[in-house]
Amino acid sequence: MLLQQIINGLTQGSIYALIAIGFALIFGVLGLVNFAHGEVYMVGAFLGFIFVTVYHFPLVVSLILAMLGAALLGVIIEVIAFRTLRRAPDVAPMVCTLGLSVVLQNAAMLGWGAGTQSIPEDSFTFAFFPVFNAQVSNIQLLIFGVAVALMAGLQFVLYKSRIGKAIRATAQNKDAASLMGININRVIAATFALGSALGGAAGVLIGLYYNAFYPMMGFMAGMKAFTATVLGGLTSVPGAVLGGLILGVVENLGAAYISSGYRDLIAFIILILVLLIKPSGLFGRDTQGKV
């Protein structure tokens, strides 16, 4: 029972980690929170759903196309909510993203309906493998494998590519990076594209895991991923990963041994405790002045 809940928690935590990385990247570069990030995750999930069920593309192709669509949506959000309000007070773009999240939710309801959509059973075969006294499904293995691959790929981009170096330089000091010839707008757009692509992948994976796609699926996932980001440190990508895994495991253990009704409550209790005890998170730098 314990091992099974830990496996389930790590599966859920991997999803939270992928979404949380987007929050950490954007906050690290802009010092602002994109509250429409959960809806990017939702749109990515529906894009994957469409590519699998309507166009009958292979799962890998559908996942890649959904990531590209989510990346494009992230860039559009950056242009609308952040670039046009670059000189406005910090609260303005964040409030704008709240409005965009509502717009995207309602657009999804108009396009796909308010109900839950499911992939036909013949589109994907579910299998289970014994691990000691627990079971691991092929979907869980897929989530673990894709999450690790995407995180490793992100680390390569951030530390081995020119755009990654530009992102890290911009995160340290935007003015100095601009003086060194870095195109700040291009870097910020690339940051949104990277973070949104990971969020879109998370949406497709969790949709397959529960076989459920619905317009409001991004709200709670986004809130919990933001909690994971705060737990790990708002500007730390490794912290966001660790925070997501911790949150997923604690949430599943609490649901199993206390009550499933407290699943969502646990995440927000963790958020409150972190803000009270260590606002900078596990690995985050002190951002008190900015906040």
PDB file of C-alpha atoms in Angstrom:
ATOM      1  CA  MET A   1       0.000   0.000   0.000  1.00  0.00           C
ATOM      2  CA  LEU A   2       2.735   2.481   0.961  1.00  0.00           C
ATOM      3  CA  LEU A   3       4.867   1.676  -2.083  1.00  0.00           C
ATOM      4  CA  GLN A   4       1.848   1.995  -4.365  1.00  0.00           C
ATOM      5  CA  GLN A   5       1.015   5.440  -2.984  1.00  0.00           C
ATOM      6  CA  ILE A   6       4.626   6.566  -3.377  1.00  0.00           C
ATOM      7  CA  ILE A   7       4.609   5.416  -7.022  1.00  0.00           C
ATOM      8  CA  ASN A   8       1.314   7.209  -7.624  1.00  0.00           C
ATOM      9  CA  GLY A   9       2.677  10.285  -5.858  1.00  0.00           C
ATOM     10  CA  LEU A  10       5.823  10.359  -7.966  1.00  0.00           C
ATOM     11  CA  THR A  11       3.666  10.066 -11.092  1.00  0.00           C
ATOM     12  CA  GLN A  12       1.521  13.017 -10.040  1.00  0.00           C
ATOM     13  CA  GLY A  13       4.602  14.864  -8.813  1.00  0.00           C
ATOM     14  CA  SER A  14       6.288  14.500 -12.196  1.00  0.00           C
ATOM     15  CA  ILE A  15       3.333  16.297 -13.762  1.00  0.00           C
ATOM     16  CA  TYR A  16       3.461  19.057 -11.147  1.00  0.00           C
ATOM     17  CA  ALA A  17       7.204  19.365 -11.740  1.00  0.00           C
ATOM     18  CA  LEU A  18       6.804  19.861 -15.504  1.00  0.00           C
ATOM     19  CA  ILE A  19       4.235  22.620 -14.946  1.00  0.00           C
ATOM     20  CA  ALA A  20       6.224  24.157 -12.077  1.00  0.00           C
ATOM     21  CA  ILE A  21       9.332  24.479 -14.262  1.00  0.00           C
ATOM     22  CA  GLY A  22       7.388  26.914 -16.446  1.00  0.00           C
ATOM     23  CA  PHE A  23       6.519  29.066 -13.431  1.00  0.00           C
ATOM     24  CA  ALA A  24      10.155  29.016 -12.283  1.00  0.00           C
ATOM     25  CA  LEU A  25      11.564  29.916 -15.701  1.00  0.00           C
ATOM     26  CA  ILE A  26       9.174  32.822 -16.206  1.00  0.00           C
ATOM     27  CA  PHE A  27       9.587  34.169 -12.688  1.00  0.00           C
ATOM     28  CA  GLY A  28      13.346  33.822 -12.946  1.00  0.00           C
ATOM     29  CA  VAL A  29      13.471  35.957 -16.087  1.00  0.00           C
ATOM     30  CA  LEU A  30      10.665  38.458 -15.462  1.00  0.00           C
ATOM     31  CA  GLY A  31      10.129  38.318 -11.719  1.00  0.00           C
ATOM     32  CA  LEU A  32       6.405  37.896 -12.468  1.00  0.00           C
ATOM     33  CA  VAL A  33       3.898  35.046 -12.311  1.00  0.00           C
ATOM     34  CA  ASN A  34       1.948  33.848 -15.346  1.00  0.00           C
ATOM     35  CA  PHE A  35      -1.435  32.896 -13.906  1.00  0.00           C
ATOM     36  CA  ALA A  36      -2.588  31.610 -17.303  1.00  0.00           C
ATOM     37  CA  HIS A  37       0.046  28.858 -17.215  1.00  0.00           C
ATOM     38  CA  GLY A  38      -2.485  26.278 -15.996  1.00  0.00           C
ATOM     39  CA  GLU A  39      -4.639  26.996 -19.027  1.00  0.00           C
ATOM     40  CA  VAL A  40      -1.644  26.443 -21.315  1.00  0.00           C
ATOM     41  CA  TYR A  41      -1.441  22.985 -19.726  1.00  0.00           C
ATOM     42  CA  MET A  42      -5.163  22.491 -20.430  1.00  0.00           C
ATOM     43  CA  VAL A  43      -4.896  23.614 -24.067  1.00  0.00           C
ATOM     44  CA  GLY A  44      -1.901  21.323 -24.566  1.00  0.00           C
ATOM     45  CA  ALA A  45      -3.963  18.436 -23.207  1.00  0.00           C
ATOM     46  CA  PHE A  46      -6.823  19.117 -25.636  1.00  0.00           C
ATOM     47  CA  LEU A  47      -4.439  19.494 -28.570  1.00  0.00           C
ATOM     48  CA  GLY A  48      -2.998  16.070 -27.783  1.00  0.00           C
ATOM     49  CA  PHE A  49      -6.531  14.703 -27.448  1.00  0.00           C
ATOM     50  CA  ILE A  50      -7.483  16.060 -30.889  1.00  0.00           C
ATOM     51  CA  PHE A  51      -4.347  14.757 -32.603  1.00  0.00           C
ATOM     52  CA  VAL A  52      -4.921  11.264 -31.157  1.00  0.00           C
ATOM     53  CA  THR A  53      -8.698  10.949 -31.577  1.00  0.00           C
ATOM     54  CA  VAL A  54      -9.463  13.063 -34.657  1.00  0.00           C
ATOM     55  CA  TYR A  55      -6.314  12.800 -36.766  1.00  0.00           C
ATOM     56  CA  HIS A  56      -5.201   9.427 -35.355  1.00  0.00           C
ATOM     57  CA  PHE A  57      -1.573  10.467 -35.093  1.00  0.00           C
ATOM     58  CA  PRO A  58       0.780   8.255 -33.065  1.00  0.00           C
ATOM     59  CA  LEU A  59       1.094   9.240 -29.418  1.00  0.00           C
ATOM     60  CA  VAL A  60       4.660  10.516 -29.772  1.00  0.00           C
ATOM     61  CA  VAL A  61       3.732  12.711 -32.745  1.00  0.00           C
ATOM     62  CA  SER A  62       0.649  13.991 -30.905  1.00  0.00           C
ATOM     63  CA  LEU A  63       2.749  14.829 -27.859  1.00  0.00           C
ATOM     64  CA  ILE A  64       5.297  16.787 -29.910  1.00  0.00           C
ATOM     65  CA  LEU A  65       2.598  18.690 -31.810  1.00  0.00           C
ATOM     66  CA  ALA A  66       0.783  19.505 -28.551  1.00  0.00           C
ATOM     67  CA  MET A  67       4.039  20.841 -27.100  1.00  0.00           C
ATOM     68  CA  LEU A  68       4.552  23.037 -30.169  1.00  0.00           C
ATOM     69  CA  GLY A  69       0.981  24.340 -29.909  1.00  0.00           C
ATOM     70  CA  ALA A  70       1.401  25.073 -26.201  1.00  0.00           C
ATOM     71  CA  ALA A  71       4.713  26.828 -26.895  1.00  0.00           C
ATOM     72  CA  LEU A  72       3.012  29.040 -29.485  1.00  0.00           C
ATOM     73  CA  LEU A  73       0.219  29.856 -27.018  1.00  0.00           C
ATOM     74  CA  GLY A  74       2.827  30.750 -24.398  1.00  0.00           C
ATOM     75  CA  VAL A  75       4.487  33.198 -26.788  1.00  0.00           C
ATOM     76  CA  ILE A  76       1.107  34.753 -27.598  1.00  0.00           C
ATOM     77  CA  ILE A  77       0.408  35.203 -23.873  1.00  0.00           C
ATOM     78  CA  GLU A  78       3.819  36.814 -23.431  1.00  0.00           C
ATOM     79  CA  VAL A  79       3.145  39.299 -26.228  1.00  0.00           C
ATOM     80  CA  ILE A  80      -0.365  40.176 -25.045  1.00  0.00           C
ATOM     81  CA  ALA A  81       0.050  40.217 -21.280  1.00  0.00           C
ATOM     82  CA  PHE A  82       3.715  40.988 -20.684  1.00  0.00           C
ATOM     83  CA  ARG A  83       5.397  42.652 -23.654  1.00  0.00           C
ATOM     84  CA  THR A  84       2.678  45.254 -24.191  1.00  0.00           C
ATOM     85  CA  LEU A  85       2.636  45.979 -20.437  1.00  0.00           C
ATOM     86  CA  ARG A  86       6.412  45.924 -19.939  1.00  0.00           C
ATOM     87  CA  ARG A  87       6.463  49.490 -18.555  1.00  0.00           C
ATOM     88  CA  ALA A  88       3.280  49.117 -16.500  1.00  0.00           C
ATOM     89  CA  PRO A  89       3.281  48.307 -12.754  1.00  0.00           C
ATOM     90  CA  ASP A  90       4.072  44.652 -12.038  1.00  0.00           C
ATOM     91  CA  VAL A  91       0.522  43.876 -10.976  1.00  0.00           C
ATOM     92  CA  ALA A  92      -0.897  44.816 -14.417  1.00  0.00           C
ATOM     93  CA  PRO A  93       0.494  41.884 -16.468  1.00  0.00           C
ATOM     94  CA  MET A  94      -0.337  39.392 -13.717  1.00  0.00           C
ATOM     95  CA  VAL A  95      -3.949  40.599 -13.573  1.00  0.00           C
ATOM     96  CA  CYS A  96      -3.999  40.409 -17.371  1.00  0.00           C
ATOM     97  CA  THR A  97      -2.981  36.737 -17.225  1.00  0.00           C
ATOM     98  CA  LEU A  98      -5.831  36.086 -14.786  1.00  0.00           C
ATOM     99  CA  GLY A  99      -8.194  37.498 -17.406  1.00  0.00           C
ATOM    100  CA  LEU A 100      -6.559  35.421 -20.133  1.00  0.00           C
ATOM    101  CA  SER A 101      -6.997  32.269 -18.042  1.00  0.00           C
ATOM    102  CA  VAL A 102     -10.753  32.899 -17.858  1.00  0.00           C
ATOM    103  CA  VAL A 103     -10.864  33.597 -21.607  1.00  0.00           C
ATOM    104  CA  LEU A 104      -9.040  30.340 -22.383  1.00  0.00           C
ATOM    105  CA  GLN A 105     -11.283  28.332 -20.049  1.00  0.00           C
ATOM    106  CA  ASN A 106     -14.418  29.647 -21.709  1.00  0.00           C
ATOM    107  CA  ALA A 107     -12.960  29.249 -25.195  1.00  0.00           C
ATOM    108  CA  ALA A 108     -12.287  25.594 -24.341  1.00  0.00           C
ATOM    109  CA  MET A 109     -15.878  25.187 -23.161  1.00  0.00           C
ATOM    110  CA  LEU A 110     -17.149  26.661 -26.428  1.00  0.00           C
ATOM    111  CA  GLY A 111     -14.837  24.496 -28.514  1.00  0.00           C
ATOM    112  CA  TRP A 112     -15.002  21.176 -26.691  1.00  0.00           C
ATOM    113  CA  GLY A 113     -17.949  21.489 -24.326  1.00  0.00           C
ATOM    114  CA  ALA A 114     -18.029  21.704 -20.557  1.00  0.00           C
ATOM    115  CA  GLY A 115     -18.044  17.939 -20.049  1.00  0.00           C
ATOM    116  CA  THR A 116     -15.176  15.482 -19.762  1.00  0.00           C
ATOM    117  CA  GLN A 117     -13.751  14.001 -22.960  1.00  0.00           C
ATOM    118  CA  SER A 118     -12.084  10.586 -23.076  1.00  0.00           C
ATOM    119  CA  ILE A 119      -9.844   8.786 -25.534  1.00  0.00           C
ATOM    120  CA  PRO A 120     -11.443   5.607 -26.938  1.00  0.00           C
ATOM    121  CA  GLU A 121     -10.111   2.449 -25.336  1.00  0.00           C
ATOM    122  CA  ASP A 122      -8.806   1.103 -28.639  1.00  0.00           C
ATOM    123  CA  SER A 123      -6.542   4.163 -29.078  1.00  0.00           C
ATOM    124  CA  PHE A 124      -4.225   3.163 -26.262  1.00  0.00           C
ATOM    125  CA  THR A 125      -3.585  -0.127 -24.494  1.00  0.00           C
ATOM    126  CA  PHE A 126      -3.224  -0.051 -20.723  1.00  0.00           C
ATOM    127  CA  ALA A 127      -0.894  -2.573 -19.105  1.00  0.00           C
ATOM    128  CA  PHE A 128       0.363  -3.121 -15.550  1.00  0.00           C
ATOM    129  CA  PHE A 129       3.646  -4.510 -14.257  1.00  0.00           C
ATOM    130  CA  PRO A 130       4.240  -5.853 -10.733  1.00  0.00           C
ATOM    131  CA  VAL A 131       6.879  -4.113  -8.594  1.00  0.00           C
ATOM    132  CA  PHE A 132       7.202  -5.934  -5.265  1.00  0.00           C
ATOM    133  CA  ASN A 133       3.731  -5.539  -3.706  1.00  0.00           C
ATOM    134  CA  ALA A 134       2.687  -2.687  -6.002  1.00  0.00           C
ATOM    135  CA  GLN A 135       1.880  -2.188  -9.664  1.00  0.00           C
ATOM    136  CA  VAL A 136       3.228   0.252 -12.231  1.00  0.00           C
ATOM    137  CA  SER A 137       1.225   0.977 -15.371  1.00  0.00           C
ATOM    138  CA  ASN A 138       2.674   1.637 -18.795  1.00  0.00           C
ATOM    139  CA  ILE A 139       1.190   5.156 -18.566  1.00  0.00           C
ATOM    140  CA  GLN A 140       3.149   5.791 -15.369  1.00  0.00           C
ATOM    141  CA  LEU A 141       6.332   4.539 -17.000  1.00  0.00           C
ATOM    142  CA  LEU A 142       5.603   6.819 -19.958  1.00  0.00           C
ATOM    143  CA  ILE A 143       5.136   9.798 -17.629  1.00  0.00           C
ATOM    144  CA  PHE A 144       8.377   9.062 -15.770  1.00  0.00           C
ATOM    145  CA  GLY A 145      10.313   8.568 -19.002  1.00  0.00           C
ATOM    146  CA  VAL A 146       8.976  11.672 -20.769  1.00  0.00           C
ATOM    147  CA  ALA A 147       9.394  13.833 -17.656  1.00  0.00           C
ATOM    148  CA  VAL A 148      13.020  12.787 -17.183  1.00  0.00           C
ATOM    149  CA  ALA A 149      13.782  13.241 -20.901  1.00  0.00           C
ATOM    150  CA  LEU A 150      12.212  16.709 -21.009  1.00  0.00           C
ATOM    151  CA  MET A 151      13.964  17.835 -17.824  1.00  0.00           C
ATOM    152  CA  ALA A 152      17.303  16.577 -19.141  1.00  0.00           C
ATOM    153  CA  GLY A 153      16.649  18.315 -22.451  1.00  0.00           C
ATOM    154  CA  LEU A 154      15.844  21.554 -20.655  1.00  0.00           C
ATOM    155  CA  GLN A 155      19.082  21.372 -18.696  1.00  0.00           C
ATOM    156  CA  PHE A 156      20.982  20.901 -21.958  1.00  0.00           C
ATOM    157  CA  VAL A 157      19.243  23.916 -23.510  1.00  0.00           C
ATOM    158  CA  LEU A 158      19.849  26.115 -20.460  1.00  0.00           C
ATOM    159  CA  TYR A 159      23.527  25.253 -20.001  1.00  0.00           C
ATOM    160  CA  LYS A 160      24.801  24.199 -23.427  1.00  0.00           C
ATOM    161  CA  SER A 161      23.001  26.397 -25.951  1.00  0.00           C
ATOM    162  CA  ARG A 162      23.290  30.082 -26.843  1.00  0.00           C
ATOM    163  CA  ILE A 163      19.655  30.788 -26.044  1.00  0.00           C
ATOM    164  CA  GLY A 164      20.061  29.021 -22.694  1.00  0.00           C
ATOM    165  CA  LYS A 165      23.031  31.195 -21.793  1.00  0.00           C
ATOM    166  CA  ALA A 166      21.030  34.251 -22.855  1.00  0.00           C
ATOM    167  CA  ILE A 167      18.127  33.147 -20.632  1.00  0.00           C
ATOM    168  CA  ARG A 168      20.429  32.731 -17.628  1.00  0.00           C
ATOM    169  CA  ALA A 169      22.097  36.076 -18.296  1.00  0.00           C
ATOM    170  CA  THR A 170      18.728  37.808 -18.573  1.00  0.00           C
ATOM    171  CA  ALA A 171      17.559  36.189 -15.354  1.00  0.00           C
ATOM    172  CA  GLN A 172      20.628  37.556 -13.546  1.00  0.00           C
ATOM    173  CA  ASN A 173      20.412  41.111 -14.897  1.00  0.00           C
ATOM    174  CA  LYS A 174      18.206  42.192 -17.800  1.00  0.00           C
ATOM    175  CA  ASP A 175      19.842  45.602 -18.208  1.00  0.00           C
ATOM    176  CA  ALA A 176      23.364  44.206 -18.336  1.00  0.00           C
ATOM    177  CA  ALA A 177      22.267  41.458 -20.739  1.00  0.00           C
ATOM    178  CA  SER A 178      20.699  44.069 -23.021  1.00  0.00           C
ATOM    179  CA  LEU A 179      23.893  46.130 -22.992  1.00  0.00           C
ATOM    180  CA  MET A 180      25.828  43.017 -24.023  1.00  0.00           C
ATOM    181  CA  GLY A 181      23.673  42.742 -27.164  1.00  0.00           C
ATOM    182  CA  ILE A 182      21.118  40.174 -26.013  1.00  0.00           C
ATOM    183  CA  ASN A 183      17.654  40.634 -27.506  1.00  0.00           C
ATOM    184  CA  ILE A 184      15.565  40.675 -24.325  1.00  0.00           C
ATOM    185  CA  ASN A 185      12.226  40.281 -26.099  1.00  0.00           C
ATOM    186  CA  ARG A 186      13.498  37.229 -27.969  1.00  0.00           C
ATOM    187  CA  VAL A 187      14.855  35.690 -24.774  1.00  0.00           C
ATOM    188  CA  ILE A 188      11.618  36.231 -22.849  1.00  0.00           C
ATOM    189  CA  ALA A 189       9.587  34.770 -25.723  1.00  0.00           C
ATOM    190  CA  ALA A 190      11.886  31.717 -25.788  1.00  0.00           C
ATOM    191  CA  THR A 191      11.454  31.331 -22.025  1.00  0.00           C
ATOM    192  CA  PHE A 192       7.672  31.327 -22.370  1.00  0.00           C
ATOM    193  CA  ALA A 193       7.905  28.861 -25.254  1.00  0.00           C
ATOM    194  CA  LEU A 194      10.063  26.444 -23.243  1.00  0.00           C
ATOM    195  CA  GLY A 195       7.955  26.615 -20.099  1.00  0.00           C
ATOM    196  CA  SER A 196       4.688  26.366 -22.031  1.00  0.00           C
ATOM    197  CA  ALA A 197       5.903  23.379 -24.071  1.00  0.00           C
ATOM    198  CA  LEU A 198       6.634  21.484 -20.848  1.00  0.00           C
ATOM    199  CA  GLY A 199       3.208  22.438 -19.513  1.00  0.00           C
ATOM    200  CA  GLY A 200       1.553  21.214 -22.713  1.00  0.00           C
ATOM    201  CA  ALA A 201       3.377  17.893 -22.425  1.00  0.00           C
ATOM    202  CA  ALA A 202       2.193  17.574 -18.817  1.00  0.00           C
ATOM    203  CA  GLY A 203      -1.397  18.157 -19.943  1.00  0.00           C
ATOM    204  CA  VAL A 204      -1.261  15.376 -22.542  1.00  0.00           C
ATOM    205  CA  LEU A 205       0.346  12.952 -20.089  1.00  0.00           C
ATOM    206  CA  ILE A 206      -2.097  13.564 -17.242  1.00  0.00           C
ATOM    207  CA  GLY A 207      -5.002  13.396 -19.671  1.00  0.00           C
ATOM    208  CA  LEU A 208      -3.822   9.934 -20.715  1.00  0.00           C
ATOM    209  CA  TYR A 209      -3.212   8.924 -17.095  1.00  0.00           C
ATOM    210  CA  TYR A 210      -6.785   9.652 -15.997  1.00  0.00           C
ATOM    211  CA  ASN A 211      -8.257   9.465 -19.524  1.00  0.00           C
ATOM    212  CA  ALA A 212     -10.053  12.711 -18.806  1.00  0.00           C
ATOM    213  CA  PHE A 213      -9.838  16.018 -20.667  1.00  0.00           C
ATOM    214  CA  TYR A 214     -12.004  18.953 -19.515  1.00  0.00           C
ATOM    215  CA  PRO A 215     -11.787  22.770 -19.705  1.00  0.00           C
ATOM    216  CA  MET A 216     -11.263  23.361 -15.972  1.00  0.00           C
ATOM    217  CA  MET A 217      -8.449  20.833 -15.615  1.00  0.00           C
ATOM    218  CA  GLY A 218      -5.789  23.548 -15.679  1.00  0.00           C
ATOM    219  CA  PHE A 219      -6.995  25.601 -12.718  1.00  0.00           C
ATOM    220  CA  MET A 220      -6.205  23.271  -9.837  1.00  0.00           C
ATOM    221  CA  ALA A 221      -3.160  21.783 -11.566  1.00  0.00           C
ATOM    222  CA  GLY A 222      -1.780  25.292 -12.055  1.00  0.00           C
ATOM    223  CA  MET A 223      -2.391  26.211  -8.422  1.00  0.00           C
ATOM    224  CA  LYS A 224      -0.674  23.072  -7.172  1.00  0.00           C
ATOM    225  CA  ALA A 225       2.241  23.530  -9.569  1.00  0.00           C
ATOM    226  CA  PHE A 226       2.613  27.096  -8.326  1.00  0.00           C
ATOM    227  CA  THR A 227       2.679  25.706  -4.781  1.00  0.00           C
ATOM    228  CA  ALA A 228       5.447  23.325  -5.872  1.00  0.00           C
ATOM    229  CA  THR A 229       7.347  26.274  -7.362  1.00  0.00           C
ATOM    230  CA  VAL A 230       7.068  28.234  -4.122  1.00  0.00           C
ATOM    231  CA  LEU A 231       8.159  25.173  -2.160  1.00  0.00           C
ATOM    232  CA  GLY A 232      11.251  24.679  -4.306  1.00  0.00           C
ATOM    233  CA  GLY A 233      12.077  28.359  -4.683  1.00  0.00           C
ATOM    234  CA  LEU A 234      10.428  30.632  -7.236  1.00  0.00           C
ATOM    235  CA  THR A 235      13.549  31.038  -9.350  1.00  0.00           C
ATOM    236  CA  SER A 236      14.988  27.526  -9.086  1.00  0.00           C
ATOM    237  CA  VAL A 237      14.281  24.936 -11.781  1.00  0.00           C
ATOM    238  CA  PRO A 238      15.722  22.019  -9.725  1.00  0.00           C
ATOM    239  CA  GLY A 239      13.727  23.335  -6.764  1.00  0.00           C
ATOM    240  CA  ALA A 240      10.550  23.312  -8.856  1.00  0.00           C
ATOM    241  CA  VAL A 241      11.200  19.678  -9.802  1.00  0.00           C
ATOM    242  CA  LEU A 242      11.846  18.656  -6.199  1.00  0.00           C
ATOM    243  CA  GLY A 243       8.872  20.680  -4.979  1.00  0.00           C
ATOM    244  CA  GLY A 244       6.599  18.982  -7.498  1.00  0.00           C
ATOM    245  CA  LEU A 245       7.753  15.496  -6.486  1.00  0.00           C
ATOM    246  CA  ILE A 246       7.392  16.271  -2.762  1.00  0.00           C
ATOM    247  CA  LEU A 247       3.931  17.716  -3.260  1.00  0.00           C
ATOM    248  CA  GLY A 248       2.789  14.737  -5.335  1.00  0.00           C
ATOM    249  CA  VAL A 249       3.977  12.171  -2.778  1.00  0.00           C
ATOM    250  CA  VAL A 250       2.645  14.060   0.263  1.00  0.00           C
ATOM    251  CA  GLU A 251      -0.690  14.643  -1.458  1.00  0.00           C
ATOM    252  CA  ASN A 252      -1.156  10.955  -2.294  1.00  0.00           C
ATOM    253  CA  LEU A 253      -0.058   9.763   1.137  1.00  0.00           C
ATOM    254  CA  GLY A 254      -2.453  12.198   2.772  1.00  0.00           C
ATOM    255  CA  ALA A 255      -5.305  11.088   0.514  1.00  0.00           C
ATOM    256  CA  ALA A 256      -4.589   7.420   1.287  1.00  0.00           C
ATOM    257  CA  TYR A 257      -4.003   7.589   5.038  1.00  0.00           C
ATOM    258  CA  ILE A 258      -6.112  10.593   6.088  1.00  0.00           C
ATOM    259  CA  SER A 259      -8.903  11.219   3.584  1.00  0.00           C
ATOM    260  CA  SER A 260      -9.167  11.654  -0.166  1.00  0.00           C
ATOM    261  CA  GLY A 261     -11.285  14.730   0.512  1.00  0.00           C
ATOM    262  CA  TYR A 262      -8.184  16.488   1.878  1.00  0.00           C
ATOM    263  CA  ARG A 263      -6.132  15.988  -1.318  1.00  0.00           C
ATOM    264  CA  ASP A 264      -6.414  19.603  -2.455  1.00  0.00           C
ATOM    265  CA  LEU A 265      -6.289  21.005   1.079  1.00  0.00           C
ATOM    266  CA  ILE A 266      -2.866  19.447   1.687  1.00  0.00           C
ATOM    267  CA  ALA A 267      -1.294  21.395  -1.185  1.00  0.00           C
ATOM    268  CA  PHE A 268      -2.464  24.736   0.151  1.00  0.00           C
ATOM    269  CA  ILE A 269      -1.476  23.912   3.723  1.00  0.00           C
ATOM    270  CA  ILE A 270       2.034  23.286   2.366  1.00  0.00           C
ATOM    271  CA  LEU A 271       1.922  26.626   0.514  1.00  0.00           C
ATOM    272  CA  ILE A 272       0.926  28.520   3.678  1.00  0.00           C
ATOM    273  CA  LEU A 273       3.582  26.786   5.793  1.00  0.00           C
ATOM    274  CA  VAL A 274       6.333  27.516   3.268  1.00  0.00           C
ATOM    275  CA  LEU A 275       5.336  31.188   3.053  1.00  0.00           C
ATOM    276  CA  LEU A 276       5.322  31.457   6.846  1.00  0.00           C
ATOM    277  CA  ILE A 277       8.508  29.499   7.589  1.00  0.00           C
ATOM    278  CA  LYS A 278      10.763  29.905   4.531  1.00  0.00           C
ATOM    279  CA  PRO A 279       9.310  32.249   1.906  1.00  0.00           C
ATOM    280  CA  SER A 280      12.331  31.817  -0.391  1.00  0.00           C
ATOM    281  CA  GLY A 281      11.674  28.057  -0.659  1.00  0.00           C
ATOM    282  CA  LEU A 282      14.160  25.219  -0.565  1.00  0.00           C
ATOM    283  CA  PHE A 283      16.548  26.509  -3.240  1.00  0.00           C
ATOM    284  CA  GLY A 284      15.266  29.956  -4.167  1.00  0.00           C
ATOM    285  CA  ARG A 285      17.208  33.152  -3.758  1.00  0.00           C
ATOM    286  CA  ASP A 286      15.805  35.977  -1.690  1.00  0.00           C
ATOM    287  CA  THR A 287      13.255  37.859  -3.834  1.00  0.00           C
ATOM    288  CA  GLN A 288      11.656  39.853  -1.043  1.00  0.00           C
ATOM    289  CA  GLY A 289      12.489  43.195  -2.602  1.00  0.00           C
ATOM    290  CA  LYS A 290      10.894  42.289  -5.943  1.00  0.00           C
ATOM    291  CA  VAL A 291       7.760  40.788  -4.427  1.00  0.00           C
TER     292      VAL A 291
END
